[in-house]
Amino acid sequence: MANTESTPQPTSKPSLPVVQNFTRRAAVKGAFATLGAGAFVAAVSPLRQAAKNTTAAEFMQQHYTELSPEQKADVIARLEAEAKEQYGADVQIADDRPIPGTKFVYAINLSVCNGNGKCVEACHKENNHDRDTNQSYIRVVEMPKGTMDMEKGSTTYTGTVPKDDKFYLPVQCQQCDEPPCVDVCPVKATWKEEDGIVVVDYNWCIGCRYCEAACPYHARRFNWKKPVVPAEEINPDQSYLSNRVRPVGVVEKCTYCLHRTRRGRLPACLEACPTGARVFGNILDKDSNIRWILENKRVYILKEELGTKPAFFYYFD
Amino acid sequence: MSSITAPPGENESHVTSYPRFLGRSLWLATEGSLAFYAWMTVLTALFLVGANAWANQVAGGMIGTNMTDHVSWGLYIANFTFMVGLAAGGVMMVIPAYLYRDRKMHDVVIIGELLAIAAIVMCLMFVIADLGRPDRFWHMMPVIGKFNFPISMLTWDVIVLNGYLLLNLHICGYLLYMRYLGRKPNPVWYVPFVMLSIVWAISIHTVTAFLYCGLGGRPFWNTALLAPRFLASAFVSGPAFIIVSMVLIKRVTGVGGLDQPIATLTKIVRVTILINLLMVTSELFTEFYTGGSHTSAAKYLFFGLHGKTALVPWIWTAIGLNITAALLLLWPGLLELRRRPLLVAACCMAFVGAWIEKGMGLIVPGFIPSTLHEIVEYVPSQLEWKVTVGIWAFGLMVFTIAIKTALPTLRHPAEH
Amino acid sequence: MVGIVVWQQGHRAGERIEHPEDPLAARYAGAASPDAESSSAAQVSGEHEADSAELFSVLIRKPDGPPRVKLAGRDPQGRSPEAACSTCHSIRDPNFGNTTPATLDEFHQGLSVAHGNLACYACHNPQDADTLRLADGTAVAYQDVMTMCSQCHSQQAESFAHGAHGGMTGHWDLRRGPQMKINCIDCHDPHSPVYPKMVVGFKPKDRFNVPADDHHDHEGADSHGEH
């Protein structure tokens, strides 16, 4: 590209200064301008490939909160068709809305968690994460006993757990009541819903990753490439704001499995936990498990000093 | 916009004469020597390489970059931040010219304003390059998209950057257009805008600093000193670039009257570079004397952490360049005409030093260690370098053409 | 191994023997699958936690019943014979002098016991070998083993009752569906109740560490430094 532009010019250059004729000079300039424009079109030709993957309907789609029920139905039908076309999977994408009178809260018993990572894997499968990277919304930090300083922790531990001098701190989206990620989003592509879940409209996110920079809990993930999930491994039970396969170039995050929890079920990471360290529930229900824990256990939150007010608690027996 | 601000001429309206002025300017700007054409050809070639790399990035996803979920901003945002500074730095010509009535500076002040235009164009290009979904750019536009104003600092940045671009386009466009019409510019139509642009220049870099320093989860950025530091380094890099440009303009085009502005700017950089170093020192003292976990990013940057040292060479290079440039600039002999090459060298050192300090020395270490204290290092990928070079080439093309358009004004400043 | 076999769930026996080194694998595989859960729901008895009739139940899985002991050798048809505890213990008098398997001269030898200083008959009923006994001598069916555990582990029992101890599946919202909980001995071998060690199997990778390119991670990225 660069060569086609640069080689002809020096050869024709010597004649330029002696050209006094205005029109001829204009023609030469026009020729080079055309050449440059042609070279530019050739240079950005890979964009045509990208444009093929974006339909006009997708390009024009409005923000989730502004879609009428009919528009939503159209969008969901389109997304289901795309899943069939691109992933070969028959999926059902629901539009699960918050249950009135519900505010979801999570708690983890650090006395029990042994860092086995089953939650990480369950999240990976449930949420149709990219298989190449073993992506997951959960990271488990192995911490030396006697400190809460994550600087001393490690997420890359392997082998037999638990190790005698360590405890294990699973971290995922804390569904903050004062979420910095929501504040910084320039296009309101992420927001907090009535039941406390911070969601992302994957079809509105522009991929600036400011939320990734703002989140103090490493809760957000960016789709650096198109996720790879074999058809037979796709979880077909999906929701628009939750675990549908995400497009490339947008940010995603833990939604407390809203496609399950808004239908009354427990999150996948909790069901997968073999140690029973995870507790989930509705904090507005005074008889709920989670309320009993907050009232009876020694509970703490991560990075309290940042004022993010997490809806995620850690406790010790 | 200038067509609205000035009354119509006697024979034809601005609606027709302003496009004619633009066409004439473009025609003149593309006239030039063999060296000029060679320079533009090289820039075009580099730009095309960058455009191609960017197109591949959009088509294949940002997997082509070396950014990760840990270091989610890299070379692009580093350059963006630096270019905002460069744009703001042009104000160091405007302030002496308009506030201190420095006649000589006033004659050539348009160089600073044109630099601001080129730099802001580059800023916007770097932001686009960093977007995962550039096709959804319209989501950020007020009215048709959803604009999270005033909560998101990024929306403030969009406003101030585009506002600064429009301000400078208007100021430069108006002055050059009046010259094209052969009229004396009416101060009413540009001086208030120039005054506004002074405040605005401070605002663009302050807002850009607020992007970072408002994030509680990133202790390395979470300092009140960030905005002043950004301004101080902007007032090093901007004037340094202008000094080098002026030396080149004088040599290539023979435009006179540049030596006194060069001296003024050199005196400015002499002070700002020391202020910048003072702020860096003050920041480092606070970090290292206090210690604790919040110091880990600074430790990683300057000495490496847990055996990871990718940024250590960068930051010490920057420190070395900044201190050498500061010492050279302190020497009065640097202003002697025969020592121009040394002045250019000092300015280049200050420029590169500021570039590293703001990018690999500030944006990247903000992410290392990550918020879960994982150390994932970042070194830009080849694709990122290509896109970056392409954008720089485009910016230099814009600046070159802009300067060429303004050459008649620079040659005969009295009429202006 | 005798201990593990004795305390296993009937329908999980095959899996348990396949992974003798990791007794959790079987439990986890079952718990992760909704089908396995519903099949086991047939073997659990309901326990209403709330008064409201509209609510679904919290179902706590119970052991099938008294364990059966595998006998050495095979019968003429090649099957491994099993016997109820009472088959032997009803015709032998309890010897209270044996407080650990170490002093046994036949049967149950080598059984690993690490449960405080409890003697066999602290929990096993000397009067009726097919039941357990509480500290006050009351007989308790094997199905109600949690009642016995709770005598000493009341704190855990309280936490369990409030969902703060022990795994579960199903629904958090009992208006919409039942919740299934596992019992003490699903995780804790009563003879050696320390929760077993596990091996970390699944790790998220950074996007550079794709399988085909395992060593090209961030150290590898350093080689780009010359650019």
XYZ file of C-alpha atoms in Angstrom, chain B:
416
model
C -18.369 28.920 11.398
C -16.355 31.969 10.515
C -18.797 32.662 7.739
C -21.333 33.375 10.429
C -19.096 35.465 12.596
C -18.077 38.030 9.996
C -20.384 40.289 7.985
C -20.702 39.392 4.284
C -18.380 41.063 1.812
C -19.462 43.549 -0.814
C -19.417 41.325 -3.825
C -19.979 37.804 -2.558
C -21.268 36.171 0.571
C -19.099 34.184 2.953
C -21.072 31.109 1.995
C -19.239 31.020 -1.310
C -16.005 32.761 -0.420
C -15.166 30.640 2.632
C -15.121 27.370 0.653
C -13.058 29.188 -1.986
C -10.653 30.243 0.752
C -10.418 26.652 1.971
C -9.816 25.374 -1.561
C -7.188 28.029 -2.186
C -5.488 27.175 1.110
C -5.416 23.505 0.248
C -4.019 24.299 -3.176
C -1.231 26.410 -1.676
C -0.601 23.891 1.043
C 0.035 21.176 -1.494
C 2.502 23.307 -3.427
C 6.075 22.828 -2.417
C 9.578 21.654 -2.951
C 10.756 18.166 -3.668
C 11.689 17.789 -0.002
C 8.153 18.781 0.955
C 6.642 16.179 -1.332
C 9.060 13.553 -0.065
C 8.158 14.415 3.544
C 4.432 14.200 2.813
C 4.889 10.949 0.914
C 6.703 9.363 3.816
C 3.991 10.540 6.217
C 1.281 9.252 3.891
C 2.974 5.878 3.683
C 3.274 5.640 7.477
C -0.311 6.727 7.870
C -1.471 4.039 5.469
C 0.450 1.394 7.400
C -1.307 2.580 10.553
C -4.713 2.662 8.862
C -4.220 -0.875 7.665
C -3.154 -2.054 11.119
C -6.196 -0.388 12.665
C -8.529 -1.955 10.105
C -7.068 -5.346 10.985
C -7.565 -4.610 14.658
C -11.225 -3.781 14.094
C -11.750 -6.851 11.920
C -9.938 -9.314 14.173
C -10.690 -7.853 17.580
C -8.271 -6.179 19.952
C -6.553 -9.490 20.537
C -3.959 -7.977 18.175
C -2.915 -5.591 20.903
C -1.000 -6.652 23.976
C -3.541 -5.155 26.326
C -5.246 -7.469 28.814
C -8.061 -7.347 31.330
C -5.347 -6.383 33.794
C -3.681 -3.676 31.733
C -6.797 -2.569 29.901
C -5.336 0.672 28.562
C -1.983 0.829 26.859
C -0.107 2.707 24.198
C -3.208 4.341 22.676
C -4.486 5.938 25.851
C -0.923 6.815 26.837
C -0.542 8.730 23.587
C -3.994 10.215 23.950
C -3.049 11.621 27.339
C 0.200 12.977 26.014
C -1.459 14.572 22.973
C -3.982 16.358 25.181
C -0.955 17.829 26.913
C 0.605 18.844 23.632
C -2.617 20.566 22.612
C -2.791 22.379 25.921
C 0.906 23.253 25.683
C 0.239 25.564 22.752
C -1.322 27.947 25.211
C 2.190 28.847 26.392
C 2.413 30.953 23.221
C -1.056 32.405 23.588
C -0.540 33.623 27.138
C 2.561 35.768 26.386
C 1.038 36.966 23.121
C -2.341 38.069 24.424
C -1.976 38.494 28.185
C 1.530 39.977 28.247
C 1.248 41.669 24.839
C 4.471 40.169 23.528
C 4.370 41.529 19.924
C 6.876 39.068 18.541
C 5.036 36.150 20.068
C 1.745 37.562 18.814
C 3.059 37.483 15.258
C 3.642 33.731 15.348
C 1.087 32.630 17.919
C -0.853 30.849 15.203
C 1.773 28.081 15.302
C 0.603 27.150 18.795
C -3.024 27.250 17.762
C -2.425 25.099 14.714
C -0.481 22.637 16.851
C -3.499 22.431 19.136
C -5.700 21.517 16.160
C -3.334 18.779 14.967
C -2.893 17.434 18.506
C -6.622 17.287 19.216
C -7.229 15.506 15.925
C -4.648 12.962 17.040
C -6.317 12.680 20.454
C -9.622 11.820 18.864
C -7.937 9.293 16.580
C -6.219 7.617 19.551
C -9.545 7.366 21.367
C -11.180 5.783 18.309
C -8.244 3.396 17.983
C -8.756 2.325 21.576
C -12.477 1.576 21.194
C -13.523 -2.046 20.977
C -16.571 -1.031 18.951
C -15.762 2.055 16.859
C -18.914 1.307 14.859
C -20.895 2.316 17.940
C -19.222 5.698 18.193
C -22.596 7.374 17.704
C -23.715 6.058 21.102
C -21.479 8.736 22.598
C -23.101 11.602 20.748
C -25.472 13.760 22.734
C -29.152 13.539 21.735
C -28.946 10.573 19.328
C -26.872 8.444 21.685
C -26.819 8.278 25.465
C -24.431 10.743 26.988
C -23.626 10.037 30.643
C -23.101 13.712 31.454
C -22.129 15.026 33.956
C -21.318 11.836 35.880
C -18.746 10.291 33.549
C -15.502 12.254 33.278
C -15.088 10.818 29.812
C -18.103 12.803 28.627
C -16.489 15.938 30.048
C -13.389 15.074 28.119
C -15.376 14.623 24.894
C -16.906 18.061 25.412
C -13.726 19.933 26.303
C -11.644 18.309 23.569
C -14.176 18.963 20.823
C -14.771 22.417 22.210
C -11.054 23.158 22.148
C -10.848 21.856 18.596
C -13.705 24.109 17.492
C -12.245 27.118 19.324
C -8.898 26.767 17.610
C -10.435 25.982 14.235
C -12.443 29.170 14.561
C -9.530 31.336 15.690
C -7.124 30.075 13.026
C -9.825 29.922 10.340
C -10.961 33.444 11.030
C -7.481 34.970 11.033
C -6.398 33.193 7.866
C -9.696 33.905 6.130
C -9.443 37.602 6.898
C -5.990 37.594 5.447
C -7.317 35.802 2.365
C -9.948 38.500 2.021
C -7.269 41.108 2.567
C -9.018 42.595 5.563
C -7.849 43.465 9.042
C -9.211 40.948 11.554
C -11.781 42.414 13.880
C -10.661 41.666 17.477
C -14.284 41.277 18.494
C -14.441 38.091 16.449
C -11.379 36.405 17.805
C -9.898 37.929 20.964
C -12.716 36.729 23.264
C -12.271 33.268 21.786
C -8.532 33.432 22.364
C -9.127 34.376 25.997
C -11.600 31.523 26.304
C -9.096 29.162 24.727
C -6.574 29.966 27.468
C -8.971 28.805 30.157
C -10.092 25.965 27.936
C -6.536 24.722 27.421
C -6.110 24.376 31.170
C -9.466 22.607 31.349
C -8.706 19.955 28.747
C -5.719 18.681 30.619
C -7.331 19.031 34.006
C -10.323 16.998 32.876
C -8.016 14.417 31.316
C -6.207 14.084 34.633
C -9.559 13.738 36.399
C -10.254 10.699 34.216
C -7.552 8.913 36.150
C -7.230 10.563 39.525
C -10.907 10.052 40.326
C -10.524 6.278 40.391
C -10.218 5.124 43.997
C -9.308 1.610 42.936
C -6.079 2.778 41.277
C -3.903 4.210 44.051
C -1.112 5.143 41.650
C -3.418 7.632 39.898
C -5.516 8.542 42.884
C -3.555 11.658 43.790
C -4.611 15.290 43.857
C -1.287 16.210 42.310
C -2.130 14.497 39.027
C -3.823 17.427 37.275
C -1.106 19.938 38.202
C 1.504 17.393 37.161
C -0.223 16.896 33.827
C -0.256 20.646 33.252
C 3.380 21.040 34.212
C 4.504 18.308 31.841
C 2.182 19.661 29.131
C 3.889 23.027 29.476
C 7.171 21.235 28.926
C 6.206 19.084 25.943
C 4.099 21.719 24.139
C 6.666 24.533 24.095
C 9.475 22.023 23.445
C 7.686 20.807 20.335
C 7.000 24.370 19.210
C 10.642 25.385 19.699
C 11.780 22.497 17.506
C 9.090 23.334 14.948
C 10.153 26.988 14.870
C 13.801 26.110 14.387
C 12.784 23.881 11.480
C 10.375 26.435 10.011
C 13.066 29.078 10.130
C 15.559 26.805 8.421
C 13.200 25.412 5.792
C 11.120 28.478 4.917
C 13.286 31.349 6.072
C 10.474 32.888 8.085
C 11.973 35.538 10.314
C 11.072 36.861 13.713
C 11.144 33.451 15.331
C 14.237 33.855 17.507
C 12.634 35.978 20.148
C 9.619 33.679 20.569
C 12.032 30.750 20.743
C 13.886 32.499 23.543
C 10.647 33.226 25.378
C 9.486 29.641 25.074
C 12.867 28.333 26.185
C 12.614 30.468 29.303
C 9.164 29.041 29.920
C 10.319 25.430 29.553
C 13.264 26.214 31.826
C 10.768 26.846 34.614
C 8.054 24.316 33.795
C 10.467 21.421 33.506
C 11.718 22.178 37.018
C 8.167 22.428 38.334
C 7.403 19.094 36.734
C 10.479 17.486 38.284
C 9.569 18.964 41.648
C 6.104 17.445 41.412
C 7.470 14.053 40.410
C 9.887 14.183 43.335
C 7.119 15.168 45.696
C 4.968 12.309 44.429
C 7.792 9.807 44.815
C 8.680 10.996 48.300
C 5.092 10.519 49.424
C 4.943 7.067 47.849
C 8.220 5.668 49.098
C 8.501 7.328 52.502
C 4.993 6.173 53.401
C 5.408 2.682 51.997
C 2.675 0.071 52.254
C 0.647 -1.676 49.621
C -0.276 1.474 47.740
C 3.368 1.930 46.867
C 3.565 -1.281 44.891
C 2.879 0.365 41.509
C 5.657 2.890 42.088
C 7.960 0.111 43.249
C 7.123 -1.872 40.139
C 7.723 1.132 37.908
C 11.051 2.183 39.350
C 12.593 -1.027 40.614
C 10.425 -3.904 39.447
C 8.284 -6.122 41.654
C 8.510 -9.870 42.209
C 11.068 -10.117 39.412
C 8.935 -8.275 36.845
C 10.759 -5.261 35.478
C 9.324 -4.373 32.046
C 8.817 -0.685 32.843
C 12.045 -0.040 34.738
C 14.139 0.871 31.662
C 11.395 3.189 30.401
C 11.072 5.259 33.537
C 14.814 5.635 34.159
C 15.230 6.701 30.540
C 12.553 9.324 31.119
C 14.153 10.509 34.346
C 17.550 10.695 32.656
C 16.176 12.640 29.695
C 14.201 15.027 31.887
C 17.122 15.799 34.181
C 19.577 16.234 31.302
C 17.126 18.502 29.487
C 16.537 20.506 32.664
C 20.264 20.992 33.212
C 20.820 22.038 29.588
C 17.918 24.449 29.709
C 19.263 26.024 32.875
C 22.408 26.978 31.041
C 22.004 30.536 29.622
C 24.391 29.767 26.753
C 21.811 27.442 25.249
C 19.997 30.426 23.767
C 22.928 31.487 21.599
C 22.078 31.105 17.932
C 25.065 28.886 17.221
C 23.873 26.428 19.828
C 20.549 25.801 18.102
C 21.272 22.071 17.616
C 21.870 21.728 21.348
C 18.618 23.556 22.074
C 16.787 21.237 19.700
C 18.419 18.255 21.402
C 17.376 19.502 24.834
C 13.819 20.056 23.634
C 13.673 16.602 22.062
C 14.893 15.080 25.326
C 12.275 16.975 27.307
C 9.622 15.956 24.791
C 10.466 12.258 24.823
C 10.935 12.351 28.582
C 7.440 13.774 29.045
C 6.016 11.238 26.589
C 7.425 8.294 28.529
C 6.562 9.782 31.885
C 2.906 10.189 30.943
C 2.477 6.966 29.040
C 4.601 4.015 30.000
C 5.417 5.836 33.222
C 1.904 6.747 34.341
C -0.976 5.136 32.423
C 0.507 1.638 32.298
C 1.814 1.330 35.888
C -1.629 2.456 37.094
C -2.702 -1.064 36.126
C 0.279 -2.930 37.577
C -0.199 -4.593 39.960
C -3.873 -5.066 39.101
C -6.662 -4.432 41.584
C -6.247 -8.015 42.809
C -2.491 -7.380 42.974
C -1.662 -9.645 40.086
C 1.377 -8.542 38.145
C 0.612 -8.823 34.452
C 3.139 -6.875 32.425
C 2.463 -4.910 29.290
C 4.648 -4.158 26.314
C 2.889 -2.729 23.249
C 2.388 -5.125 20.347
C 3.645 -4.461 16.837
C 0.090 -3.663 15.765
C -0.200 -1.038 18.475
C 3.063 0.575 17.371
C 1.888 0.622 13.751
C -1.409 2.297 14.615
C 0.400 4.756 16.868
C 2.955 5.674 14.235
C 0.159 6.024 11.684
C -1.695 8.470 13.879
C 1.486 10.457 14.564
C 2.159 10.584 10.821
C -1.362 11.850 10.196
C -0.996 14.447 12.927
C 2.275 15.666 11.437
C 0.601 15.865 8.030
C -2.169 18.010 9.470
C 0.390 20.188 11.239
C 2.563 20.540 8.137
C -0.354 21.512 5.930
C -1.659 23.890 8.573
C 1.733 25.599 8.884
C 2.002 25.864 5.111
C -1.422 27.450 4.980
C -0.321 29.956 7.567
C 3.069 30.711 5.974
C 1.953 33.936 4.266
C 0.729 35.191 7.610
C 3.965 34.173 9.289
C 6.069 35.831 6.554
C 4.244 39.153 6.689
C 2.890 39.414 10.159
C 2.376 43.180 10.032
C -0.796 42.865 8.032
C -2.316 40.591 10.615
